[in-house]
């Protein structure tokens, strides 16, 4: 597969690699476009190559516009509707521009010349909100290898890592074209999945991606939106309770995460229990329309004890909102999960909770608990996405 990216300059968003008349269609050959919103979105971007050469290409014609070496760092700017890359006396000016490695090495990019990050695949650019944003075109499994270690500790059991790899692969497929107005599929941080490039890779997570290549979860003929959560606290949440703007799905309706002795598989997670004190002042400020807050109540719970509906009664009005809305409003890092009780205090309320994350889908610490108890990744996926089937090409 020498210079496999050459065949991509034909306008189609995602096509199989290989020769144009015989595209390969294995899932692992899919290219994902990652918008590097966290890593490379600025007025000026610095571009280089880790070793070998850097090739600047016009993607419309495939023509090489310039070549650089590993010691050269290019400054890329947007100028009058075109991209201008400059390095010393050399410069490239084009309406569309791609940077790809030649003779080994990885393309590197950053908003700062001292914080370059290495990426597999190649880079293209788009303009968003008056700034340059790098888009990394990368093979699906390479994307997963640079994502998995940022989403699950790489020292987790191999079966837990494999379950995570299949969930992340399915999740990724459901997000293709999510940011199509800017020309990419996923971003590189939390609303999507955290993507760290080559330097994030770890042998354990690489092995999990390779061992499950091509495997996805299906339901009703479609790849499922396999969301996952840090630690469910003992029961996963129905997805429509866990996240605002989602609808019920049979394979994400919530399930107990308990072993034969009734102990949560995720109980081995550190810092599972959490507390948060909310003063009357803070609540009155955050929910100003109710006036001075008199009462904070959990008015509805799920079977798994997730906060489904919350009522805030003030001296001017009473506000009813979903648990997920309440959590978003106060901050998901403060209200760490939806599995909590509310205890009245002297001048406010205390939330006493368990678990972390939205609570729906695969429970990462539970997957670790199950793997340590001898379950395979197939059994783990079956537990967290009941009714979905594992498809392997
Ligand atoms: Zn759990």
Tab-separated table of C-alpha atoms and ligand atoms in Angstrom:
chain	number	residue	atom	x	y	z
A	1	UNK	CA	0.000	0.000	0.000
A	2	UNK	CA	2.517	2.520	-1.173
A	3	UNK	CA	1.301	6.071	-0.827
A	4	UNK	CA	-2.291	4.886	-0.241
A	5	UNK	CA	-3.709	8.373	0.195
A	6	UNK	CA	-3.138	9.327	-3.415
A	7	UNK	CA	-6.397	7.746	-4.522
A	8	UNK	CA	-8.426	9.965	-2.226
A	9	UNK	CA	-8.196	13.206	-4.107
A	10	UNK	CA	-11.306	12.517	-6.102
A	11	UNK	CA	-13.863	14.402	-4.104
A	12	UNK	CA	-15.691	11.535	-2.460
A	13	UNK	CA	-15.727	12.042	1.300
A	14	UNK	CA	-14.810	8.550	2.308
A	15	UNK	CA	-13.845	5.856	-0.090
A	16	UNK	CA	-12.026	2.591	0.127
A	17	UNK	CA	-8.306	2.636	-0.354
A	18	UNK	CA	-6.480	0.831	-3.091
A	19	UNK	CA	-6.883	1.253	-6.798
A	20	UNK	CA	-9.889	3.240	-7.966
A	21	UNK	CA	-11.492	0.397	-9.910
A	22	UNK	CA	-11.222	-2.109	-7.064
A	23	UNK	CA	-11.864	-0.231	-3.841
A	24	UNK	CA	-11.291	-2.241	-0.702
A	25	UNK	CA	-14.276	-2.138	1.565
A	26	UNK	CA	-13.075	-3.552	4.853
A	27	UNK	CA	-14.169	-1.348	7.766
A	28	UNK	CA	-10.568	-0.930	8.873
A	29	UNK	CA	-9.827	0.795	5.568
A	30	UNK	CA	-12.285	3.591	6.182
A	31	UNK	CA	-10.827	7.027	6.522
A	32	UNK	CA	-12.045	9.220	9.336
A	33	UNK	CA	-11.729	12.988	9.216
A	34	UNK	CA	-10.922	14.408	12.626
A	35	UNK	CA	-11.232	18.151	13.183
A	36	UNK	CA	-8.346	19.035	15.509
A	37	UNK	CA	-10.374	21.633	17.414
A	38	UNK	CA	-8.283	21.220	20.547
A	39	UNK	CA	-4.873	20.671	19.022
A	40	UNK	CA	-4.749	22.893	15.922
A	41	UNK	CA	-7.277	25.688	15.515
A	42	UNK	CA	-5.704	29.171	15.326
A	43	UNK	CA	-4.826	32.107	13.070
A	44	UNK	CA	-1.437	30.568	12.325
A	45	UNK	CA	-0.647	26.862	12.342
A	46	UNK	CA	2.825	25.302	12.364
A	47	UNK	CA	3.277	22.256	10.152
A	48	UNK	CA	6.185	19.833	9.847
A	49	UNK	CA	7.117	16.176	9.494
A	50	UNK	CA	8.768	13.952	12.130
A	51	UNK	CA	11.231	12.341	9.670
A	52	UNK	CA	11.620	11.909	5.937
A	53	UNK	CA	9.939	14.629	3.859
A	54	UNK	CA	6.799	16.699	3.875
A	55	UNK	CA	4.868	17.014	0.642
A	56	UNK	CA	2.416	19.839	-0.057
A	57	UNK	CA	-0.258	18.689	-2.466
A	58	UNK	CA	-3.117	20.352	-4.305
A	59	UNK	CA	-5.875	17.796	-3.606
A	60	UNK	CA	-7.840	18.759	-6.709
A	61	UNK	CA	-5.087	17.740	-9.093
A	62	UNK	CA	-2.778	15.609	-6.972
A	63	UNK	CA	0.093	17.880	-8.029
A	64	UNK	CA	3.029	18.311	-5.676
A	65	UNK	CA	3.391	22.017	-4.906
A	66	UNK	CA	6.460	21.807	-2.691
A	67	UNK	CA	8.522	19.454	-0.574
A	68	UNK	CA	10.186	20.071	2.763
A	69	UNK	CA	12.454	18.135	5.095
A	70	UNK	CA	12.078	17.038	8.689
A	71	UNK	CA	14.049	20.020	9.932
A	72	UNK	CA	11.739	22.570	8.338
A	73	UNK	CA	8.759	24.094	10.045
A	74	UNK	CA	6.104	25.750	7.904
A	75	UNK	CA	3.813	28.585	8.926
A	76	UNK	CA	0.358	28.274	7.478
A	77	UNK	CA	-2.041	31.207	7.141
A	78	UNK	CA	-5.268	32.040	5.378
A	79	UNK	CA	-4.873	34.861	2.866
A	80	UNK	CA	-7.571	36.243	0.565
A	81	UNK	CA	-9.422	32.953	0.364
A	82	UNK	CA	-6.279	30.885	-0.132
A	83	UNK	CA	-3.866	28.979	2.067
A	84	UNK	CA	-0.292	30.192	2.238
A	85	UNK	CA	2.418	27.962	3.734
A	86	UNK	CA	5.795	29.615	4.216
A	87	UNK	CA	9.179	28.253	5.280
A	88	UNK	CA	12.162	30.541	4.735
A	89	UNK	CA	12.266	31.337	1.009
A	90	UNK	CA	9.888	28.525	0.100
A	91	UNK	CA	6.181	29.108	-0.127
A	92	UNK	CA	2.986	27.444	-1.296
A	93	UNK	CA	-0.245	29.197	-2.195
A	94	UNK	CA	-3.428	27.275	-3.046
A	95	UNK	CA	-7.170	27.221	-2.577
A	96	UNK	CA	-6.973	23.724	-1.155
A	97	UNK	CA	-3.909	22.281	0.435
A	98	UNK	CA	-2.882	18.921	1.830
A	99	UNK	CA	0.263	18.043	3.771
A	100	UNK	CA	1.392	14.432	3.736
A	101	UNK	CA	4.538	12.593	4.813
A	102	UNK	CA	6.924	11.103	2.290
A	103	UNK	CA	9.583	8.470	3.050
A	104	UNK	CA	8.284	7.536	6.499
A	105	UNK	CA	7.519	9.837	9.377
A	106	UNK	CA	4.333	11.533	10.495
A	107	UNK	CA	2.863	14.927	9.727
A	108	UNK	CA	2.996	17.272	12.703
A	109	UNK	CA	0.853	20.283	13.467
A	110	UNK	CA	0.116	22.686	16.294
A	111	UNK	CA	-0.915	26.238	17.065
A	112	UNK	CA	2.462	26.631	18.766
A	113	UNK	CA	5.873	25.810	17.213
A	114	UNK	CA	6.922	24.181	20.499
A	115	UNK	CA	3.967	21.846	20.908
A	116	UNK	CA	3.848	19.919	17.643
A	117	UNK	CA	1.836	16.721	17.681
A	118	UNK	CA	2.361	13.778	15.351
A	119	UNK	CA	-0.524	12.302	13.383
A	120	UNK	CA	-0.940	9.297	11.112
A	121	UNK	CA	-2.496	9.887	7.716
A	122	UNK	CA	-2.475	13.363	6.225
A	123	UNK	CA	-3.688	16.863	7.019
A	124	UNK	CA	-5.982	19.242	5.243
A	125	UNK	CA	-7.377	22.594	6.406
A	126	UNK	CA	-10.602	24.433	6.664
A	127	UNK	CA	-11.555	27.907	7.799
A	128	UNK	CA	-13.867	28.059	10.779
A	129	UNK	CA	-14.826	31.193	12.708
A	130	UNK	CA	-12.067	33.179	10.987
A	131	UNK	CA	-9.337	30.739	12.009
A	132	UNK	CA	-7.533	27.800	10.454
A	133	UNK	CA	-8.562	24.361	11.616
A	134	UNK	CA	-6.525	21.252	10.779
A	135	UNK	CA	-8.406	18.181	9.596
A	136	UNK	CA	-6.621	14.870	10.016
A	137	UNK	CA	-7.570	12.148	7.525
A	138	UNK	CA	-6.744	8.907	9.260
A	139	UNK	CA	-7.594	5.217	8.883
A	140	UNK	CA	-10.380	4.117	11.229
A	141	UNK	CA	-8.242	1.718	13.285
A	142	UNK	CA	-5.391	4.232	13.515
A	143	UNK	CA	-7.916	6.752	14.805
A	144	UNK	CA	-9.100	4.220	17.403
A	145	UNK	CA	-5.540	3.441	18.475
A	146	UNK	CA	-4.986	7.131	19.229
A	147	UNK	CA	-8.346	7.390	20.993
A	148	UNK	CA	-8.653	4.291	23.167
A	149	UNK	CA	-5.822	5.094	25.637
A	150	UNK	CA	-7.392	8.520	26.228
A	151	UNK	CA	-10.781	6.969	26.906
A	152	UNK	CA	-9.816	3.917	29.027
A	153	UNK	CA	-6.669	3.250	31.098
A	154	UNK	CA	-4.396	1.074	28.899
A	155	UNK	CA	-3.526	-1.095	31.907
A	156	UNK	CA	-7.104	-2.419	32.007
A	157	UNK	CA	-7.692	-6.102	31.279
A	158	UNK	CA	-7.357	-7.015	27.561
A	159	UNK	CA	-11.015	-8.126	27.368
A	160	UNK	CA	-12.184	-4.786	28.789
A	161	UNK	CA	-10.000	-2.970	26.248
A	162	UNK	CA	-11.443	-5.064	23.418
A	163	UNK	CA	-15.004	-4.306	24.539
A	164	UNK	CA	-14.084	-0.615	24.622
A	165	UNK	CA	-12.547	-0.859	21.138
A	166	UNK	CA	-15.751	-2.315	19.670
A	167	UNK	CA	-17.890	0.295	21.439
A	168	UNK	CA	-15.648	3.132	20.249
A	169	UNK	CA	-15.593	1.785	16.672
A	170	UNK	CA	-19.410	1.613	16.594
A	171	UNK	CA	-19.709	5.069	18.193
A	172	UNK	CA	-17.339	6.430	15.535
A	173	UNK	CA	-19.365	5.024	12.631
A	174	UNK	CA	-22.461	6.754	13.981
A	175	UNK	CA	-20.648	10.084	13.961
A	176	UNK	CA	-19.435	10.126	10.376
A	177	UNK	CA	-20.273	13.490	8.835
A	178	UNK	CA	-21.313	14.962	12.175
A	179	UNK	CA	-19.407	18.182	11.395
A	180	UNK	CA	-20.016	18.147	7.672
A	181	UNK	CA	-20.485	21.927	7.388
A	182	UNK	CA	-16.769	22.170	8.150
A	183	UNK	CA	-15.777	19.014	6.318
A	184	UNK	CA	-15.003	16.541	9.102
A	185	UNK	CA	-16.546	13.638	10.967
A	186	UNK	CA	-15.514	14.021	14.590
A	187	UNK	CA	-13.707	16.520	16.777
A	188	UNK	CA	-10.696	15.591	18.935
A	189	UNK	CA	-12.149	16.113	22.409
A	190	UNK	CA	-14.928	15.184	24.811
A	191	UNK	CA	-18.125	15.778	22.806
A	192	UNK	CA	-16.696	13.192	20.415
A	193	UNK	CA	-13.831	11.043	21.704
A	194	UNK	CA	-10.486	12.292	22.974
A	195	UNK	CA	-7.940	11.826	20.165
A	196	UNK	CA	-4.257	12.282	20.936
A	197	UNK	CA	-2.475	11.319	17.704
A	198	UNK	CA	0.511	8.977	17.493
A	199	UNK	CA	1.929	9.964	20.884
A	200	UNK	CA	-1.205	8.757	22.659
A	201	UNK	CA	-0.857	5.198	21.350
A	202	UNK	CA	-0.118	2.355	23.743
A	203	UNK	CA	0.757	-1.281	22.897
A	204	UNK	CA	-2.143	-2.662	24.994
A	205	UNK	CA	-4.824	-0.543	23.358
A	206	UNK	CA	-3.224	-1.042	19.923
A	207	UNK	CA	-3.553	-4.794	20.486
A	208	UNK	CA	-7.234	-4.429	21.457
A	209	UNK	CA	-7.991	-2.459	18.283
A	210	UNK	CA	-6.115	-4.980	16.131
A	211	UNK	CA	-7.797	-7.980	17.802
A	212	UNK	CA	-11.264	-6.577	17.111
A	213	UNK	CA	-10.664	-5.061	13.695
A	214	UNK	CA	-13.878	-4.849	11.706
A	215	UNK	CA	-16.075	-5.658	14.733
A	216	UNK	CA	-19.078	-3.420	15.420
A	217	UNK	CA	-22.366	-3.681	17.290
A	218	UNK	CA	-25.540	-3.821	15.223
A	219	UNK	CA	-29.245	-3.508	15.889
A	220	UNK	CA	-31.990	-3.667	13.318
A	221	UNK	CA	-29.503	-3.628	10.460
A	222	UNK	CA	-27.598	-0.551	11.642
A	223	UNK	CA	-24.446	0.062	13.605
A	224	UNK	CA	-25.500	1.259	17.062
A	225	UNK	CA	-24.583	4.444	18.861
A	226	UNK	CA	-22.514	2.602	21.459
A	227	UNK	CA	-22.154	5.317	24.088
A	228	UNK	CA	-20.099	4.493	27.175
A	229	UNK	CA	-19.592	5.876	30.650
A	230	UNK	CA	-16.860	5.904	33.299
A	231	UNK	CA	-18.629	4.120	36.127
A	232	UNK	CA	-22.366	3.492	36.253
A	233	UNK	CA	-22.591	3.118	40.041
A	234	UNK	CA	-24.281	-0.308	39.840
A	235	UNK	CA	-26.975	0.161	37.184
A	236	UNK	CA	-26.677	1.718	33.749
A	237	UNK	CA	-29.072	4.533	32.843
A	238	UNK	CA	-31.621	4.617	30.024
A	239	UNK	CA	-29.991	6.755	27.356
A	240	UNK	CA	-32.928	9.190	27.172
A	241	UNK	CA	-32.475	9.864	30.908
A	242	UNK	CA	-28.682	10.021	30.744
A	243	UNK	CA	-28.417	12.599	27.946
A	244	UNK	CA	-30.653	15.417	26.848
A	245	UNK	CA	-31.921	15.274	23.293
A	246	UNK	CA	-31.813	11.489	22.943
A	247	UNK	CA	-34.643	9.040	22.404
A	248	UNK	CA	-35.154	5.637	23.994
A	249	UNK	CA	-33.307	2.728	22.401
A	250	UNK	CA	-33.976	-0.906	23.335
A	251	UNK	CA	-30.278	-1.772	23.724
A	252	UNK	CA	-29.666	1.320	25.892
A	253	UNK	CA	-32.606	1.015	28.251
A	254	UNK	CA	-30.497	0.504	31.380
A	255	UNK	CA	-29.368	-2.722	33.023
A	256	UNK	CA	-28.135	-3.808	36.448
A	257	UNK	CA	-24.347	-4.071	36.649
A	258	UNK	CA	-24.205	-6.589	39.496
A	259	UNK	CA	-22.356	-9.840	40.048
A	260	UNK	CA	-23.937	-13.011	41.493
A	261	UNK	CA	-23.542	-11.617	45.012
A	262	UNK	CA	-25.299	-8.378	44.127
A	263	UNK	CA	-22.078	-6.399	44.151
A	264	UNK	CA	-21.583	-3.835	41.345
A	265	UNK	CA	-18.924	-4.942	38.867
A	266	UNK	CA	-17.760	-1.326	38.867
A	267	UNK	CA	-17.283	-1.190	42.651
A	268	UNK	CA	-13.513	-1.524	42.125
A	269	UNK	CA	-13.441	2.031	40.732
A	270	UNK	CA	-11.583	4.483	42.975
A	271	UNK	CA	-13.535	7.511	44.222
A	272	UNK	CA	-16.864	6.039	43.183
A	273	UNK	CA	-18.725	7.849	45.972
A	274	UNK	CA	-19.054	11.613	45.668
A	275	UNK	CA	-20.742	14.503	47.429
A	276	UNK	CA	-21.601	18.011	46.358
A	277	UNK	CA	-22.864	20.794	48.595
A	278	UNK	CA	-25.188	23.297	46.932
A	279	UNK	CA	-25.943	26.418	48.925
A	280	UNK	CA	-29.292	28.159	48.723
A	281	UNK	CA	-27.419	31.195	47.314
A	282	UNK	CA	-25.859	29.273	44.467
A	283	UNK	CA	-29.103	27.604	43.449
A	284	UNK	CA	-30.999	30.903	43.686
A	285	UNK	CA	-28.424	32.472	41.392
A	286	UNK	CA	-28.316	29.658	38.872
A	287	UNK	CA	-32.069	29.243	38.701
A	288	UNK	CA	-32.892	32.932	39.096
A	289	UNK	CA	-36.353	32.714	37.611
A	290	UNK	CA	-37.679	30.734	40.610
A	291	UNK	CA	-36.614	33.462	43.052
A	292	UNK	CA	-35.152	32.437	46.378
A	293	UNK	CA	-34.953	28.651	46.405
A	294	UNK	CA	-37.043	27.008	49.142
A	295	UNK	CA	-36.906	23.379	48.156
A	296	UNK	CA	-34.850	21.025	45.974
A	297	UNK	CA	-36.489	17.665	45.401
A	298	UNK	CA	-35.986	14.516	43.389
A	299	UNK	CA	-39.486	13.905	42.069
A	300	UNK	CA	-38.825	10.959	39.750
A	301	UNK	CA	-36.280	8.179	39.614
A	302	UNK	CA	-35.554	5.380	37.187
A	303	UNK	CA	-35.651	1.720	38.199
A	304	UNK	CA	-31.881	1.950	38.538
A	305	UNK	CA	-32.199	4.985	40.867
A	306	UNK	CA	-31.045	7.669	38.455
A	307	UNK	CA	-32.357	11.171	38.967
A	308	UNK	CA	-34.980	11.486	36.243
A	309	UNK	CA	-36.852	14.589	37.323
A	310	UNK	CA	-35.945	17.358	39.731
A	311	UNK	CA	-38.109	20.100	41.158
A	312	UNK	CA	-36.782	23.439	42.382
A	313	UNK	CA	-39.353	25.407	44.320
A	314	UNK	CA	-38.662	29.097	44.906
A	315	UNK	CA	-40.662	31.986	46.310
A	316	UNK	CA	-41.592	33.118	42.788
A	317	UNK	CA	-41.972	29.914	40.764
A	318	UNK	CA	-41.388	26.203	40.673
A	319	UNK	CA	-39.100	24.739	38.046
A	320	UNK	CA	-39.252	21.119	36.938
A	321	UNK	CA	-36.337	19.818	34.906
A	322	UNK	CA	-34.790	16.511	33.955
A	323	UNK	CA	-31.875	15.116	35.895
A	324	UNK	CA	-29.623	15.492	32.826
A	325	UNK	CA	-30.601	19.165	32.410
A	326	UNK	CA	-29.916	19.754	36.109
A	327	UNK	CA	-26.519	18.052	35.776
A	328	UNK	CA	-25.588	20.077	32.676
A	329	UNK	CA	-26.633	23.315	34.336
A	330	UNK	CA	-24.434	22.728	37.392
A	331	UNK	CA	-21.583	21.132	35.449
A	332	UNK	CA	-21.011	17.468	34.677
A	333	UNK	CA	-17.714	17.425	36.579
A	334	UNK	CA	-19.438	18.634	39.764
A	335	UNK	CA	-22.578	16.513	39.514
A	336	UNK	CA	-20.502	13.496	38.579
A	337	UNK	CA	-23.393	11.166	37.794
A	338	UNK	CA	-27.178	10.941	37.888
A	339	UNK	CA	-27.145	8.340	40.638
A	340	UNK	CA	-27.569	10.582	43.670
A	341	UNK	CA	-29.776	11.407	46.656
A	342	UNK	CA	-30.590	14.908	47.839
A	343	UNK	CA	-30.145	15.670	51.542
A	344	UNK	CA	-31.397	18.978	52.986
A	345	UNK	CA	-28.738	20.912	54.934
A	346	UNK	CA	-28.687	23.980	57.148
A	347	UNK	CA	-28.375	26.455	54.275
A	348	UNK	CA	-28.753	24.350	51.173
A	349	UNK	CA	-28.605	20.755	50.029
A	350	UNK	CA	-26.094	17.998	49.717
A	351	UNK	CA	-26.020	15.614	46.770
A	352	UNK	CA	-24.688	12.217	47.771
A	353	UNK	CA	-23.890	10.119	44.726
A	354	UNK	CA	-22.108	7.157	43.180
A	355	UNK	CA	-20.449	6.605	39.817
A	356	UNK	CA	-19.193	8.978	37.155
A	357	UNK	CA	-20.354	9.968	33.691
A	358	UNK	CA	-23.780	10.042	32.061
A	359	UNK	CA	-24.368	6.408	33.029
A	360	UNK	CA	-25.559	4.933	29.709
A	361	UNK	CA	-24.053	2.079	27.707
A	362	UNK	CA	-20.809	0.307	28.509
A	363	UNK	CA	-19.613	0.950	32.052
A	364	UNK	CA	-15.825	1.160	31.774
A	365	UNK	CA	-15.024	0.170	35.347
A	366	UNK	CA	-17.737	-2.486	35.162
A	367	UNK	CA	-16.101	-3.846	32.003
A	368	UNK	CA	-12.847	-4.077	33.949
A	369	UNK	CA	-14.640	-5.840	36.844
A	370	UNK	CA	-16.288	-8.287	34.469
A	371	UNK	CA	-13.042	-8.999	32.610
A	372	UNK	CA	-11.269	-9.700	35.910
A	373	UNK	CA	-14.149	-12.053	36.775
A	374	UNK	CA	-13.452	-14.008	33.578
A	375	UNK	CA	-15.940	-12.568	31.081
A	376	UNK	CA	-14.942	-12.213	27.431
A	377	UNK	CA	-15.363	-8.969	25.534
A	378	UNK	CA	-18.369	-10.474	23.754
A	379	UNK	CA	-20.050	-11.191	27.113
A	380	UNK	CA	-19.202	-7.704	28.356
A	381	UNK	CA	-20.769	-6.078	25.283
A	382	UNK	CA	-23.853	-8.289	25.613
A	383	UNK	CA	-24.292	-7.105	29.217
A	384	UNK	CA	-24.140	-3.390	28.362
A	385	UNK	CA	-25.900	-3.390	24.981
A	386	UNK	CA	-28.503	-6.152	25.443
A	387	UNK	CA	-30.145	-7.153	22.172
A	388	UNK	CA	-27.379	-5.733	19.969
A	389	UNK	CA	-25.367	-8.226	17.932
A	390	UNK	CA	-21.658	-8.261	17.362
A	391	UNK	CA	-20.828	-8.239	13.674
A	392	UNK	CA	-17.381	-9.153	12.457
A	393	UNK	CA	-16.475	-8.899	8.858
B	1	LIG	ZN1	-21.091	-0.164	36.322
